[in-house]
Amino acid sequence: MGADAPSSGLEFKVSLDVRRDQQPHHDARIDAHLRVKATGIGPRDEVPATGLAVVLALDVAAGRREPAAAALAATLRALPDGVSFAVLGGADESGVPTRCYPLSGRWALADTMDKRRAAFSAGRIAPAAADRPPPGYRAWLAAARALFAERPLPLRHLLLITDGSGGDRADGAGPDAADGALRAELDACEGAFTADVLAVGGDWDPAPLLAVVESLHGTAEHVPDRFGPAVAGALRRLRRVRSPELPVVVTARPAVRAVELTETAPRQQRLEPAPRPDGQDQEPYRTGFPTHQWEPGTRDYLLTVHADASTDPLGVLLQLATVSVADATAPLLVRWLPPGVAVGAGATGGGGGTLQAMNAATQMRTALNRGYAALDPISRTEAEAQFGLAVRLATEIGAAWVLQDVRQVADILDGRRGVVRVGPTVDRGTVRRGQLHIASGHGLDLPGPTPAGKPVKCPHCRHLAGPRARFCIVCGRSL
């Protein structure tokens, strides 16, 4: 999205860490750690507010609307000058979201007078009938999509403030129909805008909220009823976004049959390749994976390629692919081993030093998700097994945030062995907040590409490891 986005706000550095020596096969799988580092350039730390269009949607039940409207008023007074904004709240008799501000026209431009008027107008949301539920999530998304179609600015973002009371309905057709309707609306919104969810209270279902932010490249956060500081923080983050969308482009040799890309940090998500525009059949080996909301910082990916080595030479470095982000490019180099030579033999096996940590991080997040899922509804045995696995992996790779999350619902008896005990009473709200927190994104301090240097020998099993290895790949013990 954002064809008018600035193109010179970031410089990129791309690096690939892969085990160079591989066994040849007609369908050989190669895993590589891709790291993309973005550095801001130019005189500003934040993009101008005039490049940002934001819709604030207040989706709360009648009992919460009055304090929520007061919090919204304070939020509107703090908007940065120059931002284009619109406020949605309440619904008409047919259940269609109504516009609270501006009073006429579709968009307002924040200045002192408009912010004052918008804050006063927030009170219009409060006196809605107590028996009228808020619209479902897809209704808010559809209303935002119609608004953003008239405001083609580089950054277009929805802030959905919800207590979950409206949920998503499909006219009595059942949950599957509601899920399908929400998915169809999310598909229609893809590329039109991004979205954050701010969840108040503790009665919401995390599944549709996570579907919204995962599809629309935002974050989900549990916030207090006075949500003004959270909105201000979201807007500050948005103004650090230098490029709303960039593709990670993989250009492969004809022998490469499939390419997959998974972001592992700061979020864990499988990336889907962009559909090929008409007329690009002449480039069948070039695959673009859209990525979103780039700001200065580092992202880590697991790149997986499947290659046919049956016609390749043995024992020489081959470039299977290149990976590019903007003007930065890195090659994926491997060497097919001759018959009878085991992978890892000798000291010239190449890189791959971060893949074990990346795989551990992926397993850790999966176990944490499964642990929370087992607590809603509660299944203590399964939850303790999954939380225990997450804690053991987090202890190995130094992910302190996982230990803090688990301590909200369980006692950690032995972190190194992964022994935990779920407390006698588990608050449902705490469980659901934990599910949102996992999806909000946490970085992993992975080591950089393996440097040249003298290998070290594991003191336990005598296996050779790279100069910066922290764990032995044979026995798993710390080096």
Short mmCIF file of C-alpha atoms in Angstrom, two decimals, residues 141-424:
data_model
loop_
_atom_site.label_atom_id
_atom_site.label_comp_id
_atom_site.label_asym_id
_atom_site.label_seq_id
_atom_site.Cartn_x
_atom_site.Cartn_y
_atom_site.Cartn_z
CA LEU A 141 -13.47 -2.41 8.81
CA ALA A 142 -15.86 -1.76 5.93
CA ALA A 143 -16.58 1.76 7.17
CA ALA A 144 -12.85 2.49 7.52
CA ARG A 145 -12.18 1.09 4.04
CA ALA A 146 -14.75 3.46 2.53
CA LEU A 147 -13.17 6.42 4.30
CA PHE A 148 -9.59 5.57 3.34
CA ALA A 149 -10.61 5.25 -0.32
CA GLU A 150 -11.05 9.03 -0.25
CA ARG A 151 -7.74 9.80 1.50
CA PRO A 152 -4.81 8.25 -0.44
CA LEU A 153 -2.00 9.29 1.92
CA PRO A 154 1.21 7.24 2.40
CA LEU A 155 0.16 5.97 5.86
CA ARG A 156 -3.47 4.95 6.38
CA HIS A 157 -4.26 3.36 9.73
CA LEU A 158 -7.28 2.23 11.73
CA LEU A 159 -7.26 2.30 15.53
CA LEU A 160 -10.06 -0.03 16.67
CA ILE A 161 -10.84 0.47 20.37
CA THR A 162 -13.08 -2.41 21.45
CA ASP A 163 -14.41 -4.23 24.48
CA GLY A 164 -15.55 -7.16 22.33
CA SER A 165 -19.24 -6.70 23.13
CA GLY A 166 -20.22 -6.46 19.47
CA GLY A 167 -17.99 -9.33 18.37
CA ASP A 168 -18.82 -10.43 14.87
CA ARG A 169 -22.24 -11.64 13.83
CA ALA A 170 -23.50 -13.22 10.64
CA ASP A 171 -27.25 -12.67 11.06
CA GLY A 172 -27.66 -15.83 13.13
CA ALA A 173 -25.90 -18.02 10.59
CA GLY A 174 -23.38 -19.36 13.12
CA PRO A 175 -19.71 -18.77 13.98
CA ASP A 176 -18.36 -20.25 10.74
CA ALA A 177 -20.35 -17.78 8.67
CA ALA A 178 -19.18 -14.92 10.90
CA ASP A 179 -15.55 -16.01 10.51
CA GLY A 180 -16.00 -16.24 6.76
CA ALA A 181 -17.54 -12.77 6.55
CA LEU A 182 -14.72 -11.28 8.62
CA ARG A 183 -12.10 -13.03 6.47
CA ALA A 184 -13.73 -11.72 3.28
CA GLU A 185 -13.69 -8.17 4.64
CA LEU A 186 -10.05 -8.49 5.75
CA ASP A 187 -9.14 -9.63 2.24
CA ALA A 188 -10.87 -6.54 0.85
CA CYS A 189 -8.97 -4.29 3.28
CA GLU A 190 -5.54 -5.79 2.52
CA GLY A 191 -3.39 -3.09 0.95
CA ALA A 192 -5.91 -0.30 1.67
CA PHE A 193 -4.84 0.41 5.27
CA THR A 194 -3.20 -1.08 8.35
CA ALA A 195 -4.81 -1.52 11.77
CA ASP A 196 -4.10 -1.69 15.49
CA VAL A 197 -6.51 -3.11 18.08
CA LEU A 198 -6.76 -1.67 21.59
CA ALA A 199 -8.77 -4.06 23.78
CA VAL A 200 -10.40 -2.69 26.93
CA GLY A 201 -12.00 -4.73 29.70
CA GLY A 202 -11.57 -8.51 29.68
CA ASP A 203 -14.59 -9.94 27.88
CA TRP A 204 -13.31 -10.09 24.31
CA ASP A 205 -12.38 -13.12 22.24
CA PRO A 206 -8.71 -12.81 21.15
CA ALA A 207 -9.10 -14.86 17.95
CA PRO A 208 -10.87 -12.28 15.72
CA LEU A 209 -8.77 -9.43 17.13
CA LEU A 210 -5.57 -11.29 16.27
CA ALA A 211 -6.98 -12.06 12.82
CA VAL A 212 -7.47 -8.32 12.26
CA VAL A 213 -3.95 -7.26 13.23
CA GLU A 214 -2.22 -10.21 11.55
CA SER A 215 -4.04 -9.57 8.27
CA LEU A 216 -3.62 -5.78 8.43
CA HIS A 217 -0.06 -5.71 9.77
CA GLY A 218 -0.65 -3.99 13.09
CA THR A 219 -0.46 -4.80 16.79
CA ALA A 220 -3.00 -5.86 19.42
CA GLU A 221 -2.71 -4.56 22.96
CA HIS A 222 -4.74 -4.74 26.15
CA VAL A 223 -5.22 -1.21 27.51
CA PRO A 224 -6.99 0.40 30.48
CA ASP A 225 -10.30 2.21 30.04
CA ARG A 226 -8.33 5.46 29.85
CA PHE A 227 -6.65 4.49 26.60
CA GLY A 228 -5.32 7.91 25.57
CA PRO A 229 -1.62 7.14 26.25
CA ALA A 230 -1.87 3.91 24.22
CA VAL A 231 -3.31 5.80 21.24
CA ALA A 232 -0.56 8.42 21.52
CA GLY A 233 2.05 5.64 21.58
CA ALA A 234 0.52 3.99 18.50
CA LEU A 235 0.63 7.28 16.60
CA ARG A 236 4.26 7.87 17.60
CA ARG A 237 5.13 4.41 16.29
CA LEU A 238 3.30 5.07 13.04
CA ARG A 239 5.24 8.27 12.50
CA ARG A 240 8.49 6.30 12.69
CA VAL A 241 7.36 4.19 9.73
CA ARG A 242 9.46 5.32 6.77
CA SER A 243 8.01 2.86 4.24
CA PRO A 244 4.51 1.35 4.55
CA GLU A 245 5.38 -1.61 2.32
CA LEU A 246 8.51 -3.17 0.85
CA PRO A 247 8.96 -6.55 -0.83
CA VAL A 248 11.65 -9.05 0.10
CA VAL A 249 12.57 -10.33 -3.37
CA VAL A 250 14.11 -13.79 -3.86
CA THR A 251 15.59 -14.43 -7.30
CA ALA A 252 16.48 -18.11 -7.68
CA ARG A 253 18.23 -20.40 -10.16
CA PRO A 254 15.96 -22.59 -12.31
CA ALA A 255 16.94 -25.60 -10.17
CA VAL A 256 15.12 -24.03 -7.19
CA ARG A 257 11.61 -25.43 -7.12
CA ALA A 258 10.08 -23.66 -4.11
CA VAL A 259 10.83 -20.66 -1.88
CA GLU A 260 9.32 -19.99 1.58
CA LEU A 261 9.87 -17.04 3.92
CA THR A 262 8.90 -16.80 7.60
CA GLU A 263 9.47 -13.77 9.79
CA THR A 264 10.80 -14.87 13.18
CA ALA A 265 11.45 -11.49 14.84
CA PRO A 266 10.10 -9.09 15.89
CA ARG A 267 6.98 -11.13 15.00
CA GLN A 268 6.47 -14.73 14.08
CA GLN A 269 4.48 -14.98 10.85
CA ARG A 270 4.53 -16.89 7.59
CA LEU A 271 4.79 -14.51 4.63
CA GLU A 272 2.80 -15.17 1.48
CA PRO A 273 4.30 -14.43 -1.96
CA ALA A 274 2.70 -11.63 -3.92
CA PRO A 275 0.62 -12.72 -6.92
CA ARG A 276 2.40 -12.18 -10.21
CA PRO A 277 1.07 -9.29 -12.29
CA ASP A 278 0.06 -10.02 -15.85
CA GLY A 279 3.01 -10.07 -18.23
CA GLN A 280 5.62 -11.29 -15.70
CA ASP A 281 5.62 -14.95 -16.74
CA GLN A 282 9.07 -14.37 -18.22
CA GLU A 283 10.45 -14.14 -14.65
CA PRO A 284 9.24 -17.41 -13.09
CA TYR A 285 12.15 -17.57 -10.63
CA ARG A 286 11.61 -14.14 -9.06
CA THR A 287 9.36 -14.15 -5.97
CA GLY A 288 8.35 -11.07 -3.97
CA PHE A 289 7.13 -11.31 -0.36
CA PRO A 290 5.35 -8.12 0.78
CA THR A 291 6.41 -6.77 4.19
CA HIS A 292 4.92 -3.80 5.99
CA GLN A 293 5.53 -0.81 8.26
CA TRP A 294 9.28 -0.47 7.98
CA GLU A 295 11.04 1.72 10.52
CA PRO A 296 14.69 1.77 11.61
CA GLY A 297 15.57 -1.57 13.20
CA THR A 298 16.32 -5.22 12.48
CA ARG A 299 14.12 -8.04 11.25
CA ASP A 300 14.96 -11.74 11.10
CA TYR A 301 13.56 -14.29 8.68
CA LEU A 302 13.87 -18.01 8.01
CA LEU A 303 14.40 -18.51 4.27
CA THR A 304 13.75 -22.02 2.99
CA VAL A 305 14.45 -23.14 -0.59
CA HIS A 306 13.92 -26.55 -2.16
CA ALA A 307 16.42 -27.26 -4.94
CA ASP A 308 17.14 -30.04 -7.40
CA ALA A 309 20.88 -30.83 -7.21
CA SER A 310 20.80 -33.69 -9.70
CA THR A 311 22.55 -31.77 -12.51
CA ASP A 312 24.81 -29.52 -10.39
CA PRO A 313 28.58 -29.97 -9.98
CA LEU A 314 29.91 -31.25 -6.64
CA GLY A 315 32.41 -29.58 -4.35
CA VAL A 316 32.13 -26.01 -5.71
CA LEU A 317 30.26 -22.99 -4.37
CA LEU A 318 26.98 -22.40 -6.18
CA GLN A 319 24.69 -19.39 -5.94
CA LEU A 320 21.20 -20.82 -5.50
CA ALA A 321 19.49 -17.45 -5.09
CA THR A 322 19.84 -13.80 -4.18
CA VAL A 323 17.72 -11.93 -1.65
CA SER A 324 17.07 -8.22 -2.12
CA VAL A 325 15.39 -5.48 -0.09
CA ALA A 326 15.38 -2.12 -1.87
CA ASP A 327 18.95 -1.68 -3.17
CA ALA A 328 20.58 -4.20 -0.79
CA THR A 329 21.28 -7.76 -1.96
CA ALA A 330 22.89 -10.88 -0.47
CA PRO A 331 23.66 -14.23 -2.21
CA LEU A 332 22.64 -17.68 -0.98
CA LEU A 333 25.74 -19.85 -1.52
CA VAL A 334 25.97 -23.60 -0.95
CA ARG A 335 28.30 -26.45 -1.91
CA TRP A 336 27.04 -29.94 -2.69
CA LEU A 337 29.20 -32.53 -0.94
CA PRO A 338 30.71 -35.48 -2.83
CA PRO A 339 29.32 -38.94 -2.00
CA GLY A 340 30.43 -40.33 1.36
CA VAL A 341 31.25 -36.93 2.93
CA ALA A 342 29.07 -36.24 5.96
CA VAL A 343 27.54 -32.79 6.49
CA GLY A 344 29.50 -30.96 9.20
CA ALA A 345 32.70 -32.94 8.72
CA GLY A 346 35.81 -30.80 8.82
CA ALA A 347 36.15 -27.15 9.79
CA THR A 348 34.92 -25.64 6.51
CA GLY A 349 31.25 -26.45 6.79
CA GLY A 350 30.29 -22.78 6.54
CA GLY A 351 27.75 -20.75 8.47
CA GLY A 352 24.34 -21.57 9.88
CA GLY A 353 25.23 -20.44 13.40
CA THR A 354 21.87 -18.74 14.06
CA LEU A 355 19.50 -21.35 12.68
CA GLN A 356 19.36 -23.34 15.91
CA ALA A 357 18.42 -20.24 17.89
CA MET A 358 15.77 -19.31 15.32
CA ASN A 359 14.24 -22.77 15.42
CA ALA A 360 14.25 -22.68 19.22
CA ALA A 361 12.50 -19.29 19.17
CA THR A 362 9.83 -20.61 16.81
CA GLN A 363 9.21 -23.67 19.00
CA MET A 364 9.12 -21.43 22.08
CA ARG A 365 6.44 -19.10 20.69
CA THR A 366 4.38 -22.05 19.44
CA ALA A 367 4.53 -23.71 22.87
CA LEU A 368 3.57 -20.43 24.58
CA ASN A 369 0.55 -20.06 22.28
CA ARG A 370 -0.50 -23.66 22.93
CA GLY A 371 -0.10 -23.19 26.66
CA TYR A 372 -2.45 -20.21 26.71
CA ALA A 373 -4.90 -22.05 24.43
CA ALA A 374 -4.96 -24.94 26.92
CA LEU A 375 -5.97 -22.50 29.68
CA ASP A 376 -8.98 -21.21 27.72
CA PRO A 377 -10.78 -23.52 28.53
CA ILE A 378 -8.46 -24.89 31.21
CA SER A 379 -6.42 -28.07 30.73
CA ARG A 380 -3.66 -27.93 33.35
CA THR A 381 -1.63 -30.93 32.23
CA GLU A 382 -1.35 -29.75 28.63
CA ALA A 383 -0.75 -26.12 29.70
CA GLU A 384 2.08 -27.11 32.07
CA ALA A 385 3.73 -29.24 29.37
CA GLN A 386 3.61 -26.43 26.79
CA PHE A 387 4.63 -23.67 29.22
CA GLY A 388 7.43 -25.90 30.46
CA LEU A 389 8.78 -26.32 26.92
CA ALA A 390 8.54 -22.56 26.33
CA VAL A 391 10.37 -21.82 29.60
CA ARG A 392 13.16 -24.31 28.86
CA LEU A 393 13.75 -22.85 25.40
CA ALA A 394 13.49 -19.28 26.70
CA THR A 395 16.10 -20.06 29.36
CA GLU A 396 18.44 -21.43 26.68
CA ILE A 397 18.18 -18.46 24.31
CA GLY A 398 17.73 -15.69 26.90
CA ALA A 399 14.14 -14.63 26.10
CA ALA A 400 13.28 -13.02 29.45
CA TRP A 401 9.87 -11.75 28.25
CA VAL A 402 8.63 -15.36 27.97
CA LEU A 403 9.49 -16.04 31.60
CA GLN A 404 7.63 -12.88 32.65
CA ASP A 405 4.56 -13.96 30.64
CA VAL A 406 4.50 -17.46 32.10
CA ARG A 407 4.82 -16.12 35.66
CA GLN A 408 1.43 -14.39 35.18
CA VAL A 409 -0.29 -17.80 35.17
CA ALA A 410 2.20 -20.31 36.60
CA ASP A 411 5.13 -20.80 38.99
CA ILE A 412 8.46 -21.66 37.35
CA LEU A 413 9.96 -24.40 39.51
CA ASP A 414 12.98 -25.22 37.32
CA GLY A 415 13.64 -23.05 34.28
CA ARG A 416 16.48 -25.13 32.84
CA ARG A 417 14.41 -28.32 32.95
CA GLY A 418 11.16 -26.59 32.02
CA VAL A 419 9.16 -27.51 35.13
CA VAL A 420 6.18 -25.23 35.85
CA ARG A 421 2.97 -25.42 37.86
CA VAL A 422 -0.18 -23.58 36.84
CA GLY A 423 -1.72 -21.71 39.77
CA PRO A 424 -4.91 -22.98 41.48
#
